[in-house]
């Protein structure tokens, strides 16, 4: 029997009794990861924006796909959205947050980059395979590149204690981040580019100021009123799914996406991350959740992977 533990909830037990013993401080990390409103009204309100705006689609799929990393035995990675202030980044993060819980800025599921390395590590450890949502990279300290590597590595720092070693934390998560500049710009390491799907396109292109405000307000209102349903539907589906079949389907999607980049290591890695999101889109359709325009999402992910490969060659970028 596979079960999915989300705070004090246990999904997919099949009637089995399960006892949950949370780690110390778990109530802080899990604050906001509840349900509110109606699953049907959430889907109805967000189905059209998800079809129209591929950046929103990527953020939504990233939130939905985080538990898939455990199923597929894939490493943690980032999906980061950068752009000028007041362009809709926070709204995209609110939508992603509403997949699992409340997008409330103070009591919701997303945190600020203004956190210590140990705090981020403990949060990821507590959340396990739930997504880590971080707002505003400009609040991050000078160790943002180190924290990026740490979160993407999936394991905490080895620490000692007087009589030996402390237990090393671990997680397998999809980190969803926003900021005015790409998180990769905080480091000159080429390796960070292979761990981050870095989006720089505006979330709501082609809209007038008035139309943009209307769309943003509609998404934000729906996310705050109805939340926490889609992620639970995905978790419950995965608890009873054929993991061997899911891994085979992922391999097929991955091969189709990265086949032409066989000689580009960074593009292949970014393409492998993108394939997780594309599989999540298929599963969303299977379980009756909103599905973005997959063609537009795939086009955006392909462009991002190609750009990431170019930017990973830091010597060439410096020379240019």
Coordinates of C-alpha atoms in Angstrom, one line a residue:
X1 CA 0.0 0.0 0.0
X2 CA 1.4 3.4 -1.0
X3 CA 0.3 6.4 1.0
X4 CA 0.9 10.1 0.6
X5 CA 1.2 12.1 3.9
X6 CA 0.3 15.8 3.6
X7 CA 0.5 17.4 7.0
X8 CA -1.9 15.4 9.2
X9 CA -3.8 14.0 6.1
X10 CA -3.0 10.6 4.8
X11 CA -4.1 9.9 1.2
X12 CA -4.4 6.6 -0.6
X13 CA -4.4 4.2 2.4
X14 CA -6.9 1.8 1.0
X15 CA -8.3 1.5 4.5
X16 CA -5.0 0.9 6.3
X17 CA -4.3 2.6 9.6
X18 CA -1.4 5.0 9.3
X19 CA 0.1 6.9 12.2
X20 CA 1.8 10.2 11.4
X21 CA 4.6 11.5 13.6
X22 CA 5.8 14.8 12.3
X23 CA 9.3 16.1 12.8
X24 CA 9.8 19.0 15.2
X25 CA 8.7 22.3 13.6
X26 CA 6.6 20.6 10.9
X27 CA 3.6 22.7 11.9
X28 CA 5.5 25.8 10.8
X29 CA 6.4 24.4 7.4
X30 CA 3.0 22.9 6.8
X31 CA 1.0 26.0 7.7
X32 CA -1.4 26.9 4.9
X33 CA -1.3 23.5 3.2
X34 CA -5.0 22.9 3.6
X35 CA -8.1 23.1 1.4
X36 CA -10.6 25.8 0.9
X37 CA -13.5 26.5 -1.4
X38 CA -14.5 24.3 -4.3
X39 CA -12.3 22.2 -6.7
X40 CA -14.8 22.7 -9.5
X41 CA -14.9 26.5 -9.1
X42 CA -11.0 26.5 -9.0
X43 CA -10.9 24.5 -12.3
X44 CA -13.5 26.6 -13.9
X45 CA -11.9 29.9 -13.1
X46 CA -8.3 28.9 -14.1
X47 CA -8.9 26.7 -17.1
X48 CA -9.0 29.6 -19.6
X49 CA -5.9 31.5 -18.3
X50 CA -3.9 28.2 -18.3
X51 CA -4.8 27.7 -21.9
X52 CA -4.0 31.3 -22.9
X53 CA -0.7 31.9 -21.0
X54 CA 2.1 29.2 -21.3
X55 CA 4.2 30.7 -18.4
X56 CA 1.2 30.2 -16.1
X57 CA 1.0 26.7 -17.5
X58 CA 4.6 25.9 -16.7
X59 CA 4.2 27.2 -13.1
X60 CA 1.0 25.2 -12.6
X61 CA 2.6 22.0 -14.0
X62 CA 5.6 22.5 -11.8
X63 CA 3.5 22.6 -8.7
X64 CA 1.5 19.6 -9.8
X65 CA 4.6 17.6 -10.9
X66 CA 6.6 17.8 -7.7
X67 CA 5.5 14.4 -6.3
X68 CA 6.3 12.8 -9.7
X69 CA 10.0 13.3 -9.0
X70 CA 9.8 10.5 -6.3
X71 CA 7.8 8.3 -8.7
X72 CA 10.3 8.7 -11.5
X73 CA 13.4 8.7 -9.3
X74 CA 14.4 12.1 -10.7
X75 CA 16.5 14.8 -8.9
X76 CA 15.2 18.1 -7.6
X77 CA 15.3 21.1 -9.9
X78 CA 14.0 24.7 -10.1
X79 CA 11.4 26.5 -12.2
X80 CA 12.2 30.3 -11.9
X81 CA 10.3 33.2 -13.3
X82 CA 12.1 36.6 -13.6
X83 CA 10.8 39.9 -14.8
X84 CA 10.1 43.5 -14.0
X85 CA 7.9 44.3 -11.0
X86 CA 4.1 44.4 -11.5
X87 CA 4.2 42.1 -14.5
X88 CA 2.3 39.2 -12.9
X89 CA 5.0 37.1 -11.3
X90 CA 3.3 37.0 -7.9
X91 CA 0.0 36.0 -9.5
X92 CA 1.7 33.1 -11.2
X93 CA 3.1 32.0 -7.9
X94 CA -0.3 32.4 -6.3
X95 CA -1.7 30.1 -8.9
X96 CA 1.0 27.5 -8.3
X97 CA 0.5 27.7 -4.5
X98 CA -3.2 27.2 -4.9
X99 CA -2.6 23.7 -6.3
X100 CA -1.6 22.6 -2.8
X101 CA -2.8 25.2 -0.3
X102 CA -3.5 28.8 0.5
X103 CA -1.6 31.5 -1.5
X104 CA -2.0 33.9 1.4
X105 CA 1.2 35.9 1.6
X106 CA 1.6 35.5 5.4
X107 CA -0.1 32.2 6.2
X108 CA 0.1 30.5 2.9
X109 CA 2.3 27.8 1.4
X110 CA 5.0 30.0 -0.2
X111 CA 7.9 31.4 1.6
X112 CA 10.4 34.2 1.0
X113 CA 13.9 33.9 -0.3
X114 CA 14.8 35.9 2.9
X115 CA 15.6 32.8 4.9
X116 CA 18.7 31.2 6.2
X117 CA 20.4 28.3 4.5
X118 CA 19.4 26.0 7.4
X119 CA 15.8 27.3 7.3
X120 CA 15.5 26.5 3.6
X121 CA 17.0 23.1 4.2
X122 CA 14.7 22.2 7.0
X123 CA 11.7 23.4 5.0
X124 CA 12.6 21.2 2.1
X125 CA 13.2 18.3 4.4
X126 CA 9.8 18.7 6.0
X127 CA 8.0 19.1 2.8
X128 CA 9.7 16.0 1.3
X129 CA 8.3 15.7 -2.3
X130 CA 5.9 18.7 -2.0
X131 CA 7.0 21.8 -4.0
X132 CA 9.0 24.6 -2.3
X133 CA 7.7 28.0 -3.4
X134 CA 10.0 31.0 -2.9
X135 CA 9.1 34.6 -3.6
X136 CA 11.4 37.4 -4.6
X137 CA 15.1 36.4 -5.1
X138 CA 16.2 40.0 -4.4
X139 CA 15.6 39.3 -0.7
X140 CA 18.0 36.3 -0.9
X141 CA 21.4 36.7 0.8
X142 CA 24.8 36.4 -0.9
X143 CA 24.7 32.6 -0.6
X144 CA 21.8 32.2 -3.0
X145 CA 24.0 30.1 -5.4
X146 CA 25.0 27.8 -2.6
X147 CA 21.4 27.5 -1.5
X148 CA 20.3 26.8 -5.1
X149 CA 22.8 23.9 -5.3
X150 CA 21.8 22.6 -1.8
X151 CA 18.1 22.6 -2.6
X152 CA 18.7 21.0 -6.0
X153 CA 21.0 18.3 -4.5
X154 CA 18.2 16.9 -2.4
X155 CA 20.2 16.4 0.7
X156 CA 21.2 18.5 3.7
X157 CA 24.7 19.5 4.9
X158 CA 26.5 16.9 6.9
X159 CA 26.7 18.2 10.5
X160 CA 28.3 16.9 13.5
X161 CA 27.3 16.7 17.2
X162 CA 29.3 16.0 20.3
X163 CA 28.8 12.3 20.1
X164 CA 28.7 11.7 16.3
X165 CA 26.8 12.9 13.3
X166 CA 23.4 14.5 13.1
X167 CA 20.8 12.8 10.8
X168 CA 21.3 14.1 7.3
X169 CA 18.0 15.5 5.9
X170 CA 16.8 14.6 2.4
X171 CA 14.1 15.6 0.0
X172 CA 13.0 15.4 -3.7
X173 CA 11.3 18.6 -4.6
X174 CA 10.5 21.0 -7.4
X175 CA 11.5 24.5 -6.3
X176 CA 9.3 27.3 -7.8
X177 CA 10.8 30.7 -7.6
X178 CA 10.2 34.3 -8.7
X179 CA 12.4 37.5 -8.8
X180 CA 13.2 40.6 -10.8
X181 CA 16.3 38.9 -12.2
X182 CA 16.8 35.2 -12.9
X183 CA 18.1 33.2 -10.0
X184 CA 20.9 31.9 -12.2
X185 CA 22.4 35.4 -12.5
X186 CA 23.3 35.2 -8.8
X187 CA 26.1 32.7 -9.8
X188 CA 28.7 32.4 -12.5
X189 CA 28.7 28.6 -12.2
X190 CA 27.6 26.9 -15.4
X191 CA 26.2 24.1 -13.4
X192 CA 23.4 26.3 -12.0
X193 CA 21.9 26.6 -15.5
X194 CA 21.4 22.8 -15.7
X195 CA 19.3 22.9 -12.5
X196 CA 17.0 25.7 -13.4
X197 CA 14.2 26.1 -16.0
X198 CA 14.6 29.8 -16.2
X199 CA 11.6 31.7 -17.6
X200 CA 12.0 35.3 -18.6
X201 CA 8.9 35.8 -20.8
X202 CA 6.1 38.0 -19.3
X203 CA 3.3 35.9 -17.8
X204 CA 0.5 37.8 -19.5
X205 CA 1.8 39.0 -22.9
X206 CA -0.3 41.0 -25.4
X207 CA -2.8 42.4 -22.9
X208 CA -3.6 46.0 -22.3
X209 CA -3.1 47.4 -18.8
X210 CA -6.9 47.2 -18.2
X211 CA -7.2 43.7 -19.6
X212 CA -4.1 42.6 -17.7
X213 CA -5.5 43.9 -14.4
X214 CA -8.8 42.1 -15.0
X215 CA -7.1 38.7 -15.7
X216 CA -4.7 39.1 -12.8
X217 CA -7.5 40.0 -10.4
X218 CA -9.6 37.0 -11.6
X219 CA -6.8 34.5 -11.1
X220 CA -5.8 35.9 -7.7
X221 CA -9.4 35.9 -6.4
X222 CA -10.0 32.4 -7.6
X223 CA -6.7 31.2 -6.1
X224 CA -7.4 32.7 -2.7
X225 CA -11.0 31.4 -2.6
X226 CA -10.4 27.9 -3.9
X227 CA -7.2 26.0 -3.2
X228 CA -5.6 22.8 -2.1
X229 CA -7.6 20.4 -4.3
X230 CA -5.6 19.8 -7.5
X231 CA -2.4 18.6 -5.6
X232 CA -4.4 16.2 -3.5
X233 CA -6.0 14.7 -6.6
X234 CA -2.6 14.2 -8.1
X235 CA -1.2 12.6 -4.9
X236 CA -4.1 10.3 -4.6
X237 CA -3.8 9.3 -8.3
X238 CA 0.0 8.6 -7.9
X239 CA -0.6 6.5 -4.7
X240 CA -2.6 4.0 -6.8
X241 CA -0.8 4.3 -10.1
X242 CA 1.4 1.8 -11.9
X243 CA 4.8 3.4 -11.3
X244 CA 6.6 1.2 -13.9
X245 CA 4.2 2.4 -16.6
X246 CA 4.7 6.0 -15.6
X247 CA 8.5 5.6 -15.8
X248 CA 8.2 4.1 -19.2
X249 CA 5.9 6.9 -20.4
X250 CA 8.4 9.5 -18.9
X251 CA 11.3 7.9 -20.8
X252 CA 9.3 8.1 -24.1
X253 CA 8.5 11.8 -23.5
X254 CA 12.1 12.5 -22.5
X255 CA 13.5 10.8 -25.6
X256 CA 11.2 12.8 -27.9
X257 CA 12.1 16.1 -26.2
X258 CA 15.9 15.8 -26.0
X259 CA 16.7 13.5 -28.9
X260 CA 18.1 16.3 -31.1
X261 CA 20.4 17.5 -28.3
X262 CA 22.3 14.3 -27.7
X263 CA 25.6 16.2 -27.6
X264 CA 24.5 19.1 -25.3
X265 CA 24.7 18.0 -21.7
X266 CA 22.9 21.0 -20.2
X267 CA 20.1 20.9 -22.8
X268 CA 19.6 17.2 -22.1
X269 CA 19.3 17.8 -18.4
X270 CA 16.9 20.7 -18.9
X271 CA 15.0 18.7 -21.4
X272 CA 14.7 15.9 -18.8
X273 CA 13.3 18.3 -16.3
X274 CA 10.8 19.6 -18.9
X275 CA 9.7 16.0 -19.6
X276 CA 8.5 15.7 -16.0
X277 CA 6.2 18.7 -16.5
X278 CA 4.9 17.3 -19.8
X279 CA 4.1 14.0 -18.1
X280 CA 2.3 16.0 -15.4
X281 CA 0.1 17.6 -18.1
X282 CA -0.9 14.2 -19.4
X283 CA -1.8 13.0 -15.9
X284 CA -3.8 16.2 -15.3
X285 CA -5.9 15.3 -18.3
X286 CA -6.3 11.7 -17.0
X287 CA -7.7 12.8 -13.6
X288 CA -9.9 15.7 -14.9
X289 CA -7.8 18.6 -13.9
X290 CA -7.2 21.7 -16.1
X291 CA -4.6 21.2 -18.8
X292 CA -2.6 24.0 -20.3
X293 CA -2.0 24.4 -24.1
X294 CA 0.7 21.7 -24.2
X295 CA 2.0 22.8 -27.6
X296 CA 2.7 26.3 -26.3
X297 CA 4.1 25.0 -23.1
X298 CA 6.5 22.6 -24.9
X299 CA 7.6 25.4 -27.2
X300 CA 8.4 27.6 -24.2
X301 CA 10.3 24.8 -22.5
X302 CA 12.3 24.0 -25.6
X303 CA 13.3 27.7 -26.0
X304 CA 14.3 27.8 -22.3
X305 CA 16.4 24.7 -22.6
X306 CA 18.2 26.0 -25.7
X307 CA 18.9 29.3 -24.0
X308 CA 20.1 27.5 -20.8
X309 CA 22.6 25.5 -22.9
X310 CA 24.1 28.7 -24.3
X311 CA 24.3 30.5 -21.0
X312 CA 25.9 27.5 -19.2
X313 CA 29.1 28.2 -21.2
X314 CA 30.3 31.0 -18.9
X315 CA 33.6 31.5 -20.6
X316 CA 31.9 32.0 -24.0
X317 CA 29.3 34.4 -22.4
X318 CA 32.1 36.4 -20.8
X319 CA 34.0 36.6 -24.0
X320 CA 30.9 37.8 -25.9

